[in-house]
Short mmCIF file of C-alpha atoms and ligand atoms in Angstrom, two decimals:
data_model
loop_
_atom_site.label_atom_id
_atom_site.label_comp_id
_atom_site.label_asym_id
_atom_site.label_seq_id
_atom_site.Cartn_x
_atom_site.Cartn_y
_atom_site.Cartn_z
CA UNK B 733 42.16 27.33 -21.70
CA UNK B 734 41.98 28.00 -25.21
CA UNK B 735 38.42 28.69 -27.31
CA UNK B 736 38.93 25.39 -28.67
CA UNK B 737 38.60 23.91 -25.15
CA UNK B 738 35.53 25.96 -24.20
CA UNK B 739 33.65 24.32 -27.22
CA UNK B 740 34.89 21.18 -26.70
CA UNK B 741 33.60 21.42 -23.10
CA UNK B 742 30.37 23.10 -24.08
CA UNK B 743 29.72 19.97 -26.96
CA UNK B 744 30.65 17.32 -23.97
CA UNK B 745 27.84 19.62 -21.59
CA UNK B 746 25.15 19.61 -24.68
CA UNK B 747 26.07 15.90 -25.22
CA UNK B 748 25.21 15.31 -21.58
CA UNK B 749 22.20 16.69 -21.03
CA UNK B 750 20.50 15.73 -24.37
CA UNK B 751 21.63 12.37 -22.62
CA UNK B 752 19.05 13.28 -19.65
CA UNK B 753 16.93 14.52 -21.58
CA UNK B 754 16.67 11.62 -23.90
CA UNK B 755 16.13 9.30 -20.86
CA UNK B 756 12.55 9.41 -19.77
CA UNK B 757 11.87 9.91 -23.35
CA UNK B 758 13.03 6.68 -25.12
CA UNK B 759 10.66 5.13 -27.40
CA UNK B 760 12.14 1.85 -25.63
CA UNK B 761 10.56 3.68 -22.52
CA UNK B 762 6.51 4.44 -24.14
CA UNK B 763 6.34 0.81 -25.30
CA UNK B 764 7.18 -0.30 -22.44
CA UNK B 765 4.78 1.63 -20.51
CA UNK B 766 2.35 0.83 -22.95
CA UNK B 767 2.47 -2.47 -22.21
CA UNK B 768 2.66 -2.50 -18.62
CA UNK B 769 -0.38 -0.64 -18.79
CA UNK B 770 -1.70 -3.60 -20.82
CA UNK B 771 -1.43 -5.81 -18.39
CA UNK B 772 -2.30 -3.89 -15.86
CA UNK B 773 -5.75 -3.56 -17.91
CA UNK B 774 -6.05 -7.81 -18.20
CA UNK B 775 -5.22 -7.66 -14.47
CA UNK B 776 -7.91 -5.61 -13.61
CA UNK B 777 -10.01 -7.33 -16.24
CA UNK B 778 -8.99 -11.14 -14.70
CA UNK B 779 -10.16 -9.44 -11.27
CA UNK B 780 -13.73 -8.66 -11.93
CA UNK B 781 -14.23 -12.17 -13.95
CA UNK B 782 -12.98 -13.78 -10.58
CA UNK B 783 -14.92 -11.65 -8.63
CA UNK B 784 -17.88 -12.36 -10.81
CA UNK B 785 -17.30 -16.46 -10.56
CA UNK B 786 -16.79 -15.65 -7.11
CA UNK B 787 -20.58 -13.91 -5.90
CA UNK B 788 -22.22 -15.89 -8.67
CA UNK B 789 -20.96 -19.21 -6.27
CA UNK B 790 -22.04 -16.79 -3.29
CA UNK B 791 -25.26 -17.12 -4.98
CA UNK B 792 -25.69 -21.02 -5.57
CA UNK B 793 -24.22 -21.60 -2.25
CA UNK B 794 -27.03 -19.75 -0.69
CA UNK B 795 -29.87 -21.34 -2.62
CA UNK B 796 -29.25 -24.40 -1.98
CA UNK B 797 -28.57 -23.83 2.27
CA UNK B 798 -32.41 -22.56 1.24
CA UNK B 799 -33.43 -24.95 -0.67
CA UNK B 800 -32.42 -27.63 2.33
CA UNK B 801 -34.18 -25.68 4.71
CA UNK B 802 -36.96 -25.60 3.02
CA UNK B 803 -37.02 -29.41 2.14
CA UNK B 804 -36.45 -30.07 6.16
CA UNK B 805 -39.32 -28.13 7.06
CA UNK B 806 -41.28 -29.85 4.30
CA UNK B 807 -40.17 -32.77 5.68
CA UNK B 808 -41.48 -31.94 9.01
CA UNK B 809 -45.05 -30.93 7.63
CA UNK B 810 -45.90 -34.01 5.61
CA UNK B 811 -45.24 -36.30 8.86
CA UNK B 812 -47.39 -33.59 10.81
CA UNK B 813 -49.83 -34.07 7.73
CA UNK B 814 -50.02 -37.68 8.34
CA UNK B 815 -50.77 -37.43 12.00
CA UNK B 816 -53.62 -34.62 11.50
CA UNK B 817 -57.40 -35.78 11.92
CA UNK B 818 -58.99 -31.93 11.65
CA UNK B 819 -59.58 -31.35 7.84
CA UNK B 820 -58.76 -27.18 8.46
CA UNK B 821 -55.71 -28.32 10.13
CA UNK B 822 -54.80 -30.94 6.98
CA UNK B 823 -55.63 -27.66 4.35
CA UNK B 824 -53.44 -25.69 6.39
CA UNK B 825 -50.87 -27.81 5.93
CA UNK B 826 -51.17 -28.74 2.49
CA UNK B 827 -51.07 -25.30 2.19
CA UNK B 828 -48.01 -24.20 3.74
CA UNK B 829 -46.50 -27.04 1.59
CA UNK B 830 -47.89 -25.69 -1.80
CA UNK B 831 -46.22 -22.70 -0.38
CA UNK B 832 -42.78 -24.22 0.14
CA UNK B 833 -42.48 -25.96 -2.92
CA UNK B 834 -43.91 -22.81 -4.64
CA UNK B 835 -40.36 -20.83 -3.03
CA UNK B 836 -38.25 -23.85 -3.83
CA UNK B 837 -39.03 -23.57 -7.52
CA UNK B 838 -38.14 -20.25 -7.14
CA UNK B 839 -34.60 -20.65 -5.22
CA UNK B 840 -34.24 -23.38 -8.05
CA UNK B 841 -34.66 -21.09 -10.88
CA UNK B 842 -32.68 -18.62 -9.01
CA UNK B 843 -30.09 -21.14 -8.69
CA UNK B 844 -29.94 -21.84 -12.53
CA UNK B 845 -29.29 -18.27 -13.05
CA UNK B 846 -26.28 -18.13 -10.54
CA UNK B 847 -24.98 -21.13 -12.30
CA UNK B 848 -25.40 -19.48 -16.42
CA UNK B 849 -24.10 -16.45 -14.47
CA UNK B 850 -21.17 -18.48 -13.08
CA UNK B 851 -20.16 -20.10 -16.07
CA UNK B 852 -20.42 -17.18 -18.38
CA UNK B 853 -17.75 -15.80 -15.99
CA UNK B 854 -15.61 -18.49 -16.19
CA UNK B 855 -15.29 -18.31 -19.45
CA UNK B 856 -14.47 -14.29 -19.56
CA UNK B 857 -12.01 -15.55 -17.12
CA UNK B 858 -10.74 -18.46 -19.76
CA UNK B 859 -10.44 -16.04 -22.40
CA UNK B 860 -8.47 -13.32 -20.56
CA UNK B 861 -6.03 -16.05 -19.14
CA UNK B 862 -5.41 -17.07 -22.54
CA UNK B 863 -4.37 -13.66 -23.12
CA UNK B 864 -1.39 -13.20 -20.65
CA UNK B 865 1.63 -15.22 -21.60
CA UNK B 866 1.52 -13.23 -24.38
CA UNK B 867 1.41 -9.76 -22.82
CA UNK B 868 4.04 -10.92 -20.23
CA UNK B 869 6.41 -12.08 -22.76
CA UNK B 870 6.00 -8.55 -24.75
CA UNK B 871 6.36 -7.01 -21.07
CA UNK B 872 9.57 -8.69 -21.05
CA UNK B 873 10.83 -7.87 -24.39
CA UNK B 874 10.38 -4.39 -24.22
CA UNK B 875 11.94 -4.85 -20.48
CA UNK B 876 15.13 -5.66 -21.86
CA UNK B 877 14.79 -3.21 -24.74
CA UNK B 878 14.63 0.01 -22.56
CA UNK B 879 17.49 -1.40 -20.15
CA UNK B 880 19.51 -1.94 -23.17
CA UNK B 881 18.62 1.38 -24.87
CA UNK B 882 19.01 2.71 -20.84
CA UNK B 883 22.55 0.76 -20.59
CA UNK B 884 23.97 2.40 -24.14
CA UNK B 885 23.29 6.04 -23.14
CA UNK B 886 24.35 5.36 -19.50
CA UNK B 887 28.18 4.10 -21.04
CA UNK B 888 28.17 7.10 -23.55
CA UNK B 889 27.37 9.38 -20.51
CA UNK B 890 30.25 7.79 -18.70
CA UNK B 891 32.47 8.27 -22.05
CA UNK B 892 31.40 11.85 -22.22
CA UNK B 893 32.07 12.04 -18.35
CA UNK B 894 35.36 10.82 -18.68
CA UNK B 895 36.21 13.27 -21.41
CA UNK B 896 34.71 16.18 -19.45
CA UNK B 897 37.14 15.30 -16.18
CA UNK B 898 40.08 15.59 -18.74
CA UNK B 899 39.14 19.09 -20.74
CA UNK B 900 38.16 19.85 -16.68
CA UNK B 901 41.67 19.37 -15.46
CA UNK B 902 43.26 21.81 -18.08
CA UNK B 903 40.83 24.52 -17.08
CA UNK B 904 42.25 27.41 -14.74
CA UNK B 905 39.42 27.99 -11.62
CA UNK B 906 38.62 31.13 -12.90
CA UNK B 907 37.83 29.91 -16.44
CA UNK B 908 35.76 27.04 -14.67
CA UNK B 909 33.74 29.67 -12.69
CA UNK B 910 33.22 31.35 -15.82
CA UNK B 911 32.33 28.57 -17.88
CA UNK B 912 29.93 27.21 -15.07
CA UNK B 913 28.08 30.89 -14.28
CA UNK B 914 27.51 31.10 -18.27
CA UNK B 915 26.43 27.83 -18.63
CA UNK B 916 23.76 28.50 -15.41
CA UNK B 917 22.53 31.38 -16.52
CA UNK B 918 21.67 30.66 -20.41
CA UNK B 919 19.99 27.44 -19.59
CA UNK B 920 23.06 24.80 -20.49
CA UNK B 921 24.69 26.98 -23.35
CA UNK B 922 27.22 29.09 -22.07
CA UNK B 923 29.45 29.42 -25.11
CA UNK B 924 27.86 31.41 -28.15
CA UNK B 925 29.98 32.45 -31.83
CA UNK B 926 30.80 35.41 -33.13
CA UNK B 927 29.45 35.17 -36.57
CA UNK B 928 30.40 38.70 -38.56
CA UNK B 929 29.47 41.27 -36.11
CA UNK B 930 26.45 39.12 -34.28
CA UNK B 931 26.63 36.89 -31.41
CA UNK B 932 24.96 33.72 -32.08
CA UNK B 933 23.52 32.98 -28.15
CA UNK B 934 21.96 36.25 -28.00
CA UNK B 935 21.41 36.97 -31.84
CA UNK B 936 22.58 40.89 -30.91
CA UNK B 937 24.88 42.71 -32.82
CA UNK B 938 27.69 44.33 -31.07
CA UNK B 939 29.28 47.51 -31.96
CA UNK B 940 31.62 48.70 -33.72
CA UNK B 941 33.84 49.25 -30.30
CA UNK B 942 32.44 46.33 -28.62
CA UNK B 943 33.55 44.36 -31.92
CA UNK B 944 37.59 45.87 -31.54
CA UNK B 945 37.36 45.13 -28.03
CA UNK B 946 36.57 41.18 -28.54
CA UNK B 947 38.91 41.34 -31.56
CA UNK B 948 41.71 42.77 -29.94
CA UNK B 949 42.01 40.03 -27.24
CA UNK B 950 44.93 37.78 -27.66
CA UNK B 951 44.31 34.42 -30.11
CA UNK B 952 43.07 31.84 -27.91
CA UNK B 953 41.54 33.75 -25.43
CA UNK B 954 38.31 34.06 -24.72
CA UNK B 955 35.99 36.84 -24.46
CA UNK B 956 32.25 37.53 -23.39
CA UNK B 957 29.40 38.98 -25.49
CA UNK B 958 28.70 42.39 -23.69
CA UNK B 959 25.02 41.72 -24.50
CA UNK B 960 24.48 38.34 -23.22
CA UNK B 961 27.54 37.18 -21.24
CA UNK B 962 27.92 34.60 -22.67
CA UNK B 963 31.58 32.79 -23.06
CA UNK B 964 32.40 34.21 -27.05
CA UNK B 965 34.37 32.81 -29.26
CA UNK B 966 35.42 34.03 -32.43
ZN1 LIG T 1471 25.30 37.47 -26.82
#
């Protein structure tokens, strides 16, 4: 295991994990929330226009199951009116009749209302149907945009995987185990530079001593800031 090797490995290990990183936060990703959550909106919207249609027709039904009742008891009282001698009983009757037709007006203008009602939902409903192909053909577009931006990261993840088996298999255990504590500990950058006298993961300088020690190890090898462990390379 050379210090070439440890960088190498440490560029494949950054590679990966901006690779995760950069997943859940593809652009391809936020439009296509964006427009999920679109139609999810028009859903909801084409829901309360149906619902809307839906107790507005509640409403005519209803009037006019009144309305009939009312014109068979109406019924009944101007044959009763026909039969009745007693001119109290007669005003009582034309009375309760003045009264029904009084309530049918009523149920009628009630009716009318359910009906405007009714029809101003239908077309809310109308206009947010014309709405959707649209949104579901943008749904799908940015559907196949994120699995394609998804699908090019996932094969240069595999590429990178591929590479990291290889620099892997030319790694002694011990240098692995090294590599992989490093790597733990400093959050996904194990390896760090000497640069002059200063390591460049922990931005320390190291001593004069410290320096001849890391300076005195054979070319190739590795060595490991005494400030941050990390893997240094010179
Ligand atoms: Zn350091």
């Amino acid at each position: 295991m050379t210090a070439h090797d440890f960088l190498q490995l440490q560029a494949v290990d950054s590679a990966l994990d901006a690779i995760t990183n950069r997943l859940p936060r593809l652009a391809e990703r936020a439009a296509h929330e964006h427009d999920k959550a679109a139609l999810a909106t028009l859903d909801a919207a084409t829901a309360a226009a149906q619902a809307r249609i839906d107790a507005a027709q509640r409403s005519i039904e209803a009037a006019e199951q009144a309305n009939h009742d009312l014109t068979t008891k109406r019924t009944r009282l101007e044959a009763q009116l026909k039969t009745v001698i007693a001119t109290r009983e007669a005003e009582a009757l034309i009375s309760q009749i003045a009264t029904i037709n009084a309530q049918r007006s009523e149920l009628d203008d009630q009716e009318l209302a359910a009906l405007d009602e009714q029809a101003a939902g239908e077309a809310e409903l109308a206009a947010l149907q014309v709405q959707a192909p649209a949104l579901h053909e943008a749904l799908d577009v940015t559907a196949a945009a994120l699995a394609a931006a998804v699908a090019a990261l996932e094969a240069e993840a595999a590429g990178l995987h591929a590479e990291r088996d290889a620099l892997v298999a030319t790694m002694s255990p011990a240098d692995l185990a090294s590599y992989d504590h490093a790597r733990k500990q400093f959050h996904g950058v194990g390896v760090a530079h000497l640069e002059g006298s200063h390591c460049s993961g922990c931005h320390m300088d190291l001593s004069p001593a410290e320096l001849d020690l890391v300076k005195a190890a054979p070319a190739g090898e590795v060595s490991e800031c005494p400030q941050c462990g990390r893997i240094l390379i010179r």
